[in-house]
Short mmCIF file of C-alpha atoms and ligand atoms in Angstrom, two decimals:
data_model
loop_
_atom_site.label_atom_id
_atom_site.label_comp_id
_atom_site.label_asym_id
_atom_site.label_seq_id
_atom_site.Cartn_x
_atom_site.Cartn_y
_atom_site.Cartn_z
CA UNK D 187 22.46 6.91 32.91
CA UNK D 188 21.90 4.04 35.19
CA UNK D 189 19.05 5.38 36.35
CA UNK D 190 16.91 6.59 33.19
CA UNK D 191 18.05 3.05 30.79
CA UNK D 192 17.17 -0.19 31.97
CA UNK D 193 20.39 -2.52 32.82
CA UNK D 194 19.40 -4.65 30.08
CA UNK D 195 19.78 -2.89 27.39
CA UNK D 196 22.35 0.14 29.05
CA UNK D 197 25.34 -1.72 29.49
CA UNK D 198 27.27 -3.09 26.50
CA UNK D 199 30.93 -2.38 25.35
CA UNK D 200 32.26 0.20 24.88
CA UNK D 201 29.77 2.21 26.07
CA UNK D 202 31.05 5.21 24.76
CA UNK D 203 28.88 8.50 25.36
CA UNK D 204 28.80 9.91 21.99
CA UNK D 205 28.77 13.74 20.68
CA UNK D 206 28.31 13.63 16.91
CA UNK D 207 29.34 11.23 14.02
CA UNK D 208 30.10 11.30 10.32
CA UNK D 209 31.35 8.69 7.55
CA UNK D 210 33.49 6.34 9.86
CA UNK D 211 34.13 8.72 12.30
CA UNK D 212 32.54 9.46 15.76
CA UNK D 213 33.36 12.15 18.23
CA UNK D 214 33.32 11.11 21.99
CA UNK D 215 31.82 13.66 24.80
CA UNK D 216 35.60 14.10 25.63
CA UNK D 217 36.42 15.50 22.06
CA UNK D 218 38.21 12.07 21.16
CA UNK D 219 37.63 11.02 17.56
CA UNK D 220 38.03 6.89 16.91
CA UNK D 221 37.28 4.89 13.84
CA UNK D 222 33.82 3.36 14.01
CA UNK D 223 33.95 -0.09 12.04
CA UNK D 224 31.08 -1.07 14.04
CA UNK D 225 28.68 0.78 11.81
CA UNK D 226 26.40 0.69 13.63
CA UNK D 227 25.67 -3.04 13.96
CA UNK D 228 25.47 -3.21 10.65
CA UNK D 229 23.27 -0.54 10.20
CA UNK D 230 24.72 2.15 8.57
CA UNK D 231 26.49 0.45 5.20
CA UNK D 232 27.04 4.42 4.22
CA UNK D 233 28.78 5.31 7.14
CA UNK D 234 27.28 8.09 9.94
CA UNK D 235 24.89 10.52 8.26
CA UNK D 236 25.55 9.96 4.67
CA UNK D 237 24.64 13.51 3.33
CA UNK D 238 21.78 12.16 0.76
CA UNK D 239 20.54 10.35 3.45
CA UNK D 240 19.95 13.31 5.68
CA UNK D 241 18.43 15.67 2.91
CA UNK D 242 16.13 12.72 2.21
CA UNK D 243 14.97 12.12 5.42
CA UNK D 244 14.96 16.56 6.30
CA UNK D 245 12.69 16.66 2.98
CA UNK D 246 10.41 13.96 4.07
CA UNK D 247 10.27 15.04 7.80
CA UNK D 248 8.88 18.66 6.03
CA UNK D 249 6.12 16.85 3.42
CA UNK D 250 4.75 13.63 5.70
CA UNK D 251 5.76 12.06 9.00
CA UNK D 252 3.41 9.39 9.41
CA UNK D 253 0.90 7.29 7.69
CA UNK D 254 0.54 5.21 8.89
CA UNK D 255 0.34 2.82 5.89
CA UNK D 256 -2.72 1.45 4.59
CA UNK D 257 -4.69 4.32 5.67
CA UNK D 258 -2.44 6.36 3.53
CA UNK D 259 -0.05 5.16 1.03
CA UNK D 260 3.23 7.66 -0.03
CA UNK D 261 4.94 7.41 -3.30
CA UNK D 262 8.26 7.33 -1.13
CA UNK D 263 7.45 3.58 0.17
CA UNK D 264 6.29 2.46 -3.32
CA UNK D 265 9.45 3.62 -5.01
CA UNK D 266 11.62 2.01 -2.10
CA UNK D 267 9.66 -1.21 -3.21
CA UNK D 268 9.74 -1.35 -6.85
CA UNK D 269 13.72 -0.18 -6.12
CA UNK D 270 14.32 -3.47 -3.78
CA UNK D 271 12.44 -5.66 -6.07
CA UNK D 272 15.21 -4.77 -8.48
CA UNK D 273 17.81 -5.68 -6.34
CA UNK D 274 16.32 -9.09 -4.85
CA UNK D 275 16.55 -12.51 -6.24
CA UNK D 276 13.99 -14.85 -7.67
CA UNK D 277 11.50 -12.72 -7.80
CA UNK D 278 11.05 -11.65 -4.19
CA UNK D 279 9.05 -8.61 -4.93
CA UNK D 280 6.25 -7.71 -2.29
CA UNK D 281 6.96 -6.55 1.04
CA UNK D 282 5.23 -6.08 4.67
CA UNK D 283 7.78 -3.29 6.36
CA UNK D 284 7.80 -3.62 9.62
CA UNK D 285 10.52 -1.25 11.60
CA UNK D 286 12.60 -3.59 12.93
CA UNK D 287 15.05 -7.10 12.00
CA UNK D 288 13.14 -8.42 14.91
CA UNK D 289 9.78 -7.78 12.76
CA UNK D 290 11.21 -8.73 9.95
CA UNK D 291 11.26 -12.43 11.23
CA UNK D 292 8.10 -12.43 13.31
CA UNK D 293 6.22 -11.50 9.77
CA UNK D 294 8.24 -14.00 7.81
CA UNK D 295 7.35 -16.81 11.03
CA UNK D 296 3.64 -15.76 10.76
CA UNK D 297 3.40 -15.38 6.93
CA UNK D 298 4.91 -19.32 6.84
CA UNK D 299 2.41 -20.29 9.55
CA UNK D 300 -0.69 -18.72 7.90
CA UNK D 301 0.21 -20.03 4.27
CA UNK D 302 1.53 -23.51 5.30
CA UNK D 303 -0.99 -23.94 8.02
CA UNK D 304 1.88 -25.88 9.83
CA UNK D 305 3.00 -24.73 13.28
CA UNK D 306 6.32 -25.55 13.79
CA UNK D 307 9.82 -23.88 12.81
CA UNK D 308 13.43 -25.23 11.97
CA UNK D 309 16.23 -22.88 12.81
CA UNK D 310 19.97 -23.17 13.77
CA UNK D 311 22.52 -23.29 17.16
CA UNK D 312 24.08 -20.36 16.73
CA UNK D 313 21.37 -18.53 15.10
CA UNK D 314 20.15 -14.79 16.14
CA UNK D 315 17.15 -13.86 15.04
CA UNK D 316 16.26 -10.92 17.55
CA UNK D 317 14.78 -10.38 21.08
CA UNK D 318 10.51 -10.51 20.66
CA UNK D 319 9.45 -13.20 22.10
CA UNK D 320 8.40 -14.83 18.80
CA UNK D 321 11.75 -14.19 16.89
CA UNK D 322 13.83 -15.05 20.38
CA UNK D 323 12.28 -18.75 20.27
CA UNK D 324 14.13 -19.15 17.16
CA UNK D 325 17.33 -17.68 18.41
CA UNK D 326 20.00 -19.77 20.08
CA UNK D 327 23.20 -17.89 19.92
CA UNK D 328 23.71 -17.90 23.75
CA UNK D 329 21.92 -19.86 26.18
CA UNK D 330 21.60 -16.36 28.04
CA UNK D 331 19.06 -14.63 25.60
CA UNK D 332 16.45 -16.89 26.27
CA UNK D 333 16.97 -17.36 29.98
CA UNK D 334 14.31 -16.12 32.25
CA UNK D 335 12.14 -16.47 28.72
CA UNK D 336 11.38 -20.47 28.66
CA UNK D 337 9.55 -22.16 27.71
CA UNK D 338 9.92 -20.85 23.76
CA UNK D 339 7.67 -23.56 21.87
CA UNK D 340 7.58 -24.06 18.33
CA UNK D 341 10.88 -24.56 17.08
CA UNK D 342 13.58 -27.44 17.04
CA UNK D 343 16.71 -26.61 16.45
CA UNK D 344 19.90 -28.14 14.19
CA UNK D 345 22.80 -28.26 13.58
CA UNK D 346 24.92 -25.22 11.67
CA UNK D 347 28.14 -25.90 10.33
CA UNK D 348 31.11 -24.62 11.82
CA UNK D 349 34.14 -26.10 10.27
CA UNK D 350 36.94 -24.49 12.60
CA UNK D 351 34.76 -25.64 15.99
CA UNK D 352 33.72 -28.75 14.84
CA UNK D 353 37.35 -29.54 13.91
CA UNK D 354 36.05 -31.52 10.89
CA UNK D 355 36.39 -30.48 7.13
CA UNK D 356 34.26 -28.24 4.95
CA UNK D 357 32.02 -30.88 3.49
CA UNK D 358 32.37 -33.63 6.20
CA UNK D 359 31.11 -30.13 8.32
CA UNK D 360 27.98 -29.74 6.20
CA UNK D 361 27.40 -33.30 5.59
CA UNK D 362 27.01 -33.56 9.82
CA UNK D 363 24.95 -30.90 9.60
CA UNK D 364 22.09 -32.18 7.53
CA UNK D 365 21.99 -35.60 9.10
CA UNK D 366 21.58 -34.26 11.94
CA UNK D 367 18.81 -32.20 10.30
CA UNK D 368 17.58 -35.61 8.90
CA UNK D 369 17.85 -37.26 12.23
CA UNK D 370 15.29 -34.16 13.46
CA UNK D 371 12.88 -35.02 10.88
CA UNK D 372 12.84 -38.62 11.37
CA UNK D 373 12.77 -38.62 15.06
CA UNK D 374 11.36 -34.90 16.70
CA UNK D 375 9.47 -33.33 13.60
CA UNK D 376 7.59 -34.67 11.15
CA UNK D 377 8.79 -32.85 8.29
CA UNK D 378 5.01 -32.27 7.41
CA UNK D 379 4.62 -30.01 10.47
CA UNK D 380 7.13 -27.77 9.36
CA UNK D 381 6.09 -24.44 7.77
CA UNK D 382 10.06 -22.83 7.44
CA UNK D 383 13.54 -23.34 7.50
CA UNK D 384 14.59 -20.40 9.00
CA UNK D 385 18.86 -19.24 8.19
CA UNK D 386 21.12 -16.49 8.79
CA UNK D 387 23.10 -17.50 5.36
CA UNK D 388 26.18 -16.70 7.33
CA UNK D 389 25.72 -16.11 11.27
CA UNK D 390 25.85 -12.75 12.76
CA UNK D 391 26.13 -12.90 16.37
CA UNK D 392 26.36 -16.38 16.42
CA UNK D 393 30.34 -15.53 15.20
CA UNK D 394 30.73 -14.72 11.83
CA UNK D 395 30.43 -18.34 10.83
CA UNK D 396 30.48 -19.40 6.96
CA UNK D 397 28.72 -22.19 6.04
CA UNK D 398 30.88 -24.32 3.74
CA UNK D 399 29.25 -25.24 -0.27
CA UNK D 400 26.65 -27.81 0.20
CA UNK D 401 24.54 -26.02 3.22
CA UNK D 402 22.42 -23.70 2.22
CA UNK D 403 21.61 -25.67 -1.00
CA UNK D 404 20.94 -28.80 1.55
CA UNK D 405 18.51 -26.85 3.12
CA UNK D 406 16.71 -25.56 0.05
CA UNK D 407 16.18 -29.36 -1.17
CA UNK D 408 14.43 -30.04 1.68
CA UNK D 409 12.20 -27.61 2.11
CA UNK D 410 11.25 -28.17 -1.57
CA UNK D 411 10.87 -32.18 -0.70
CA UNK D 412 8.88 -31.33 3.00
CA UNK D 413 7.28 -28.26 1.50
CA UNK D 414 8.31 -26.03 4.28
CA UNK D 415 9.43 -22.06 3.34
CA UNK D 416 12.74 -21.58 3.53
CA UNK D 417 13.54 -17.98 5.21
CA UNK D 418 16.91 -16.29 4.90
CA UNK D 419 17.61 -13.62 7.51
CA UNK D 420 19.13 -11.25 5.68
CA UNK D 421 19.08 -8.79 8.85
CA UNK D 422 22.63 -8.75 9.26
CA UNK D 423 24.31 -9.98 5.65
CA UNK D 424 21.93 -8.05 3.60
CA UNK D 425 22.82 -5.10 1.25
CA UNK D 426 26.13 -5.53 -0.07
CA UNK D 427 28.04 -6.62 3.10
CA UNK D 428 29.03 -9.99 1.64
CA UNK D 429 30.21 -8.13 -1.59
CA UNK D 430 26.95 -9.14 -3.31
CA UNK D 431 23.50 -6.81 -2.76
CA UNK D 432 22.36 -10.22 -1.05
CA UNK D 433 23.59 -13.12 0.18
CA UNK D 434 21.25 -15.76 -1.40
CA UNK D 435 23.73 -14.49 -4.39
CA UNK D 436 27.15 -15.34 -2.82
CA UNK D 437 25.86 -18.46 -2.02
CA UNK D 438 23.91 -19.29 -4.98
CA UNK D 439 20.87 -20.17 -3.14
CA UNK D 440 17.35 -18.72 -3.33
CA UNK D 441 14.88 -18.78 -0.47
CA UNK D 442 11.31 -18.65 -0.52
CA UNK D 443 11.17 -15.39 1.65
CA UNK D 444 14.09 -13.08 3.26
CA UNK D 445 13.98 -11.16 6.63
CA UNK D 446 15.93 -7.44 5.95
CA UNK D 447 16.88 -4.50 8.49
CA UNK D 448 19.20 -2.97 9.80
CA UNK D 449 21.34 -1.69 6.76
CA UNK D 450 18.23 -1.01 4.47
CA UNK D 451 18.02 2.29 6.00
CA UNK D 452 20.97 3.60 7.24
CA UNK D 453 20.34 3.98 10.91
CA UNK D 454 16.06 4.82 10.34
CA UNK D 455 14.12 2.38 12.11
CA UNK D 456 12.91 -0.12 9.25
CA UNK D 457 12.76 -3.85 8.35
CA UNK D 458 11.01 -5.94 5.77
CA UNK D 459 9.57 -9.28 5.39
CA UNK D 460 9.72 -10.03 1.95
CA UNK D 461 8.69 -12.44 -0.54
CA UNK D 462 7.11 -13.41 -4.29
CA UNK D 463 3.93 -11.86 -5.07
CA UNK D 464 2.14 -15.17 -5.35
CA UNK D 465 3.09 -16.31 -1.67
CA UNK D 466 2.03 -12.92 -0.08
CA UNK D 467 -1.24 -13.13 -2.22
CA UNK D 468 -2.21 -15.89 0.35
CA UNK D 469 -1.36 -13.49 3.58
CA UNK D 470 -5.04 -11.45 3.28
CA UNK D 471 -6.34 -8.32 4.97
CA UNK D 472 -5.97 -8.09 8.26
CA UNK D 473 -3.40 -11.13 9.07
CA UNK D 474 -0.64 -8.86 10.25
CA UNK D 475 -0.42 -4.82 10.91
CA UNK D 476 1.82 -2.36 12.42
CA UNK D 477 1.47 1.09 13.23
CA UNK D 478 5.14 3.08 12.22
CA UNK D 479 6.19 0.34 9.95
CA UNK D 480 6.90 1.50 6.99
CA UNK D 481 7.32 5.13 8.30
CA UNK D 482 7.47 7.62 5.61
CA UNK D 483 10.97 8.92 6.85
CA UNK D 484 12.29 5.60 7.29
CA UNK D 485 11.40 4.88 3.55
CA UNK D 486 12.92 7.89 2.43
CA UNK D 487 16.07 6.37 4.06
CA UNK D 488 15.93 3.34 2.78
CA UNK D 489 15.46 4.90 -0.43
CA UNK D 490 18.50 7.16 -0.39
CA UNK D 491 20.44 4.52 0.44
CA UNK D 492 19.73 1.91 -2.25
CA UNK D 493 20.08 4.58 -4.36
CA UNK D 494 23.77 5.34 -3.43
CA UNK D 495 24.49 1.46 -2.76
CA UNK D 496 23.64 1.26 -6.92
CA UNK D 497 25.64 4.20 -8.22
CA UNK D 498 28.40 3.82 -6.63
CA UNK D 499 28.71 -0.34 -6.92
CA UNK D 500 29.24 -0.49 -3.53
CA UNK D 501 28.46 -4.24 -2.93
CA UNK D 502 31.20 -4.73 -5.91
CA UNK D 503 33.86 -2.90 -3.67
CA UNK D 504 32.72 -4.54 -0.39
CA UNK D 505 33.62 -7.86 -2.14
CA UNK D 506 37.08 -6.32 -3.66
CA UNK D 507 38.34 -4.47 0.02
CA UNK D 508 37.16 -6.96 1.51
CA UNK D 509 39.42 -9.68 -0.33
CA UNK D 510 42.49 -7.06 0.93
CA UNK D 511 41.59 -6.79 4.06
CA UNK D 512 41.34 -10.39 4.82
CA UNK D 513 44.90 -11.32 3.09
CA UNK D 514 46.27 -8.37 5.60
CA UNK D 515 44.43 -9.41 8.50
CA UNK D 516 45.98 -12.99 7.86
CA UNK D 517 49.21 -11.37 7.18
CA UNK D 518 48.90 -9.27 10.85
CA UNK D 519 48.08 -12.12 12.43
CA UNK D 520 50.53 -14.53 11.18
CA UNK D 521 52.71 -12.82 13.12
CA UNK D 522 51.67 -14.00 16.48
CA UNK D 523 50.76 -18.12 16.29
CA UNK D 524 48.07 -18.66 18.68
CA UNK D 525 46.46 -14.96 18.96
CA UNK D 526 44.30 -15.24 15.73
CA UNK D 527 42.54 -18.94 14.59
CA UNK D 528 41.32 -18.12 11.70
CA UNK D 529 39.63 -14.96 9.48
CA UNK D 530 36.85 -15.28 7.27
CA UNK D 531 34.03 -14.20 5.63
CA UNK D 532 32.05 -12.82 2.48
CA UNK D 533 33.12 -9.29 1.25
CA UNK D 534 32.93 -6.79 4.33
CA UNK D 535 31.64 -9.16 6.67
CA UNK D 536 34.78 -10.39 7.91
CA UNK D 537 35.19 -12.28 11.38
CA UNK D 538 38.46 -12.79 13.47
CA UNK D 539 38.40 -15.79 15.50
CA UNK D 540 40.75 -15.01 18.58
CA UNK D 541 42.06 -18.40 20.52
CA UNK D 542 39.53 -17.18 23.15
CA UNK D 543 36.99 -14.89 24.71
CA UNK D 544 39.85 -13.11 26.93
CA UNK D 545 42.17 -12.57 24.12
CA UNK D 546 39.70 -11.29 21.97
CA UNK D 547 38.23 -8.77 24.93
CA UNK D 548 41.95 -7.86 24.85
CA UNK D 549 42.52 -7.14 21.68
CA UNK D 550 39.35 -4.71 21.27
CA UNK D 551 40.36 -2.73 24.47
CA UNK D 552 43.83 -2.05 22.98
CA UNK D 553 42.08 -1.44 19.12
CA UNK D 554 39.89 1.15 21.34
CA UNK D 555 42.90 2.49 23.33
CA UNK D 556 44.48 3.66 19.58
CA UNK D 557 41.16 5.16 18.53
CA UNK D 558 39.06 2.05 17.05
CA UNK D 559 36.02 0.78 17.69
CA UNK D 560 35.26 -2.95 16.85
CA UNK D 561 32.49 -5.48 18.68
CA UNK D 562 32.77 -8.89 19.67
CA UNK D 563 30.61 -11.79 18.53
CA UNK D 564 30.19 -15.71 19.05
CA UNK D 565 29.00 -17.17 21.87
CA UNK D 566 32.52 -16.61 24.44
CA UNK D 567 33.15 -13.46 21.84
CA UNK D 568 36.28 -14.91 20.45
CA UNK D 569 35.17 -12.92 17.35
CA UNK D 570 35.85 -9.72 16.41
CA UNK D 571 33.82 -8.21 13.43
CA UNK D 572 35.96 -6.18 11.37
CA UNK D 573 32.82 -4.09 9.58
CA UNK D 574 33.73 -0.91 8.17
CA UNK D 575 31.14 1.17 6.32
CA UNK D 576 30.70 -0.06 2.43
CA UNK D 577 32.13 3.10 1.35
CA UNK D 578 34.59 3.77 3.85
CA UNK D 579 37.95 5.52 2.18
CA UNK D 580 40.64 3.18 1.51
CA UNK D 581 42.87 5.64 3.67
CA UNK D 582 40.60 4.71 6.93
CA UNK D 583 40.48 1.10 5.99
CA UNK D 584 44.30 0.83 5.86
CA UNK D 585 44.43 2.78 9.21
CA UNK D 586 41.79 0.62 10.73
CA UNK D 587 43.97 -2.42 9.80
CA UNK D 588 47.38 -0.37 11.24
CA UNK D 589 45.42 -0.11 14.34
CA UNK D 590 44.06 -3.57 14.71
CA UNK D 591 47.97 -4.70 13.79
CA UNK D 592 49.31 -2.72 16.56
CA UNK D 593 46.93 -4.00 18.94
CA UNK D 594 47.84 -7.91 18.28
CA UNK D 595 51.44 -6.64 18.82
CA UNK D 596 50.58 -5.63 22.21
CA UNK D 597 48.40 -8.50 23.30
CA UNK D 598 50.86 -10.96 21.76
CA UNK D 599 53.44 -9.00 23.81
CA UNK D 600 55.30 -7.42 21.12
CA UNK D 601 56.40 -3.78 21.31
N1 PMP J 742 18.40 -11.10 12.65
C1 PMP J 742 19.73 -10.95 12.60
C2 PMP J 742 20.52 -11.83 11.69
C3 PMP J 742 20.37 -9.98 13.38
O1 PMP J 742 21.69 -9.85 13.33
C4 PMP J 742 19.57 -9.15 14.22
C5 PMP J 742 20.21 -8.06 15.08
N2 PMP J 742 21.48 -8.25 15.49
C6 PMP J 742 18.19 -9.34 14.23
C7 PMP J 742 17.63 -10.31 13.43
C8 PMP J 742 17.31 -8.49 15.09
O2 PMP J 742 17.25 -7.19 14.61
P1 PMP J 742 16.72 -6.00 15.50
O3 PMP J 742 17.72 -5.77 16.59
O4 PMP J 742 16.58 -4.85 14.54
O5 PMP J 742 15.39 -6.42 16.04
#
């Protein structure tokens, strides 16, 4: 392996060489079946190979392959459209698909730049916003990522609010937050220079953090007063994972333009920078292109999937497990003071704080050891992202938990 993958990708936990996978279940090389509430990053909100997923995708892998789009145009892609248009808030209704989350934010970046004619970019410690070069200078989740990269120009960063780290309360939290976002504008950025506000509404990778009331709403106000865009990366929260189809509707909040991937498509390579018709009728011909975005298979994905999302309410039951599973998480945890800080999180998009980075690792070796699979996230990854599909069965959810349970026992020394 070592030799055909390049280290920087190749090695990441648990590196497990996979044979086949299905629902919430994958099958090692070694015949060994575990739990997957990794879901593939995100990805796959439906699980491994959600059957109407795969007949979509065989039927449009037999009619077209490839556009690519704008030399030809498929009803598939238009449908998958006018189906998220239903689904998005305020009016967020025209899209340019890229195939990527990484996309997804260099084409909301370049669509603020081009309309605002402004060249500089607000975005958050503890952000992730992906790995190109233009998306990475907005990232700041570990110091690491952009090592080696530097300089990254164009962006200043603020403050997000973390309650638990900053040991401060909710709204004392957010109210640091936005001075210090103040402080930025009176004394690094002229708030004229700004053409977005760039947010994950809750951090991904950053740790699962929830900003308190107050936030996202703070940030909205001024980017109406400095007449910057405000972006939501939906990459990671998007598509019923915080028990709403979005999260600009747990929070209340609506953004000017949203960055989607990852679980629009079920595991197809697609993303989407998206945003009122009126705002992408200033982004002309010829501003921004892309070869496979948009791919006709990856639309027929994305198309299944919204589909099922829909029918079966499945943003509705994200937000009602996902209630459970935190009140038995706390429950599990409660009984070992000092191995779990704290669990949060919209709907399915629940994050375990550990006391540290060690106990955390610890805990996910002995989860893996009984047969599940969880990743780490935050910056020392303290967190543990407890992500089950959005239609995983209750009977894998409660063994999922069982598991995780067992696995605090043993770290916490408990037989
Ligand atoms: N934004 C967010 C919020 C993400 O979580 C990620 C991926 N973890 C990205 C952007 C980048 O997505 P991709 O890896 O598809 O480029």
């Amino acid at each position: 392996m070592e030799r055909y993958l390049a280290p920087s990708l190749a090695v990441d936990w648990p590196g497990l060489r996979v044979e086949r996978a299905e629902g919430a279940r994958v099958t090692a090389a070694d015949g060994r079946v575990y739990l997957d509430f990794v879901s593939g990053m995100a990805a796959l909100p439906l699980g491994h190979g959600h059957p109407e997923v795969v007949a979509a995708v065989r039927e449009q892998a037999e009619r077209l392959l490839h556009g690519p789009l704008g030399v030809f145009y498929y009803d598939v892609l238009l449908d998958l459209a006018e189906e998220l248009a239903a689904v998005l808030p305020g009016g967020i209704a025209t899209f340019f698909f890229g195939n990527s989350g990484t996309e997804a934010v260099e084409g909301a970046v370049k669509l603020a730049r081009f309309v605002t004619g402004r060249p500089m970019v607000v975005a958050f410690r503890g952000g992730f916003h992906g790995r190109s070069l233009g998306s990475l200078a907005l990232t700041a989740s570990k110091a690491f990522y952009r090592h080696g990269y530097q300089p990254l120009p164009g962006v200043v960063h603020s403050r997000f609010p973390y309650p638990l780290a900053d040991g401060l309360a909710p709204e004392a939290s957010v109210a640091a937050a936005l001075e210090e976002l103040d402080a930025l504008f009176r004394h690094v950025v002229a708030p004229e220079d700004v053409a977005a506000i760039v947010v994950e509404p809750v951090q991904g990778e950053g740790g699962y953090v929830v900003p308190p009331r107050g936030f996202l709403e703070g940030l909205r106000e001024r980017a109406d007063r400095s007449g910057a865009l405000l972006v939501f990366d939906e990459v990671q929260t998007g598509f019923g994972r915080t028990g709403d189809f979005f999260a600009a509707e747990t929070f209340g909040v609506t953004p000017d333009v949203m960055a989607l991937a990852k679980a629009i498509s079920s595991g197809l390579p697609l993303g989407a920078t998206a945003a009122r018709p009126e705002l992408m009728a200033r982004w002309p011909a010829g501003t921004h292109g892309t070869t496979f975005g948009g791919s006709p298979l990856a639309a027929a994905a994305a198309l299944a999937t919204l589909r099922v999302l829909r029918r079966e309410r499945l943003p509705e039951r994200a937000r009602r497990l996902g209630e459970a599973a935190r009140a038995e998480l706390w429950r599990l945890a409660g009984r070992h003071p000092g191995l779990v800080r704290e669990v949060r999180g919209p709907g399915l998009m629940i994050g375990i704080e550990c006391a540290s980075g060690e106990l955390a690792t610890r805990v996910l070796r002995a989860a893996l050891e009984r047969g599940l699979i969880l990743y780490p996230a935050g910056p020392d990854g303290r967190v543990i992202r407890f992500i089950p599909p959005l239609n995983v069965p209750e009977a894998d959810l409660e063994e999922g938990l069982e598991i995780l349970g067992r696995a605090f026992d043993e770290v916490a020394g408990r037989p």
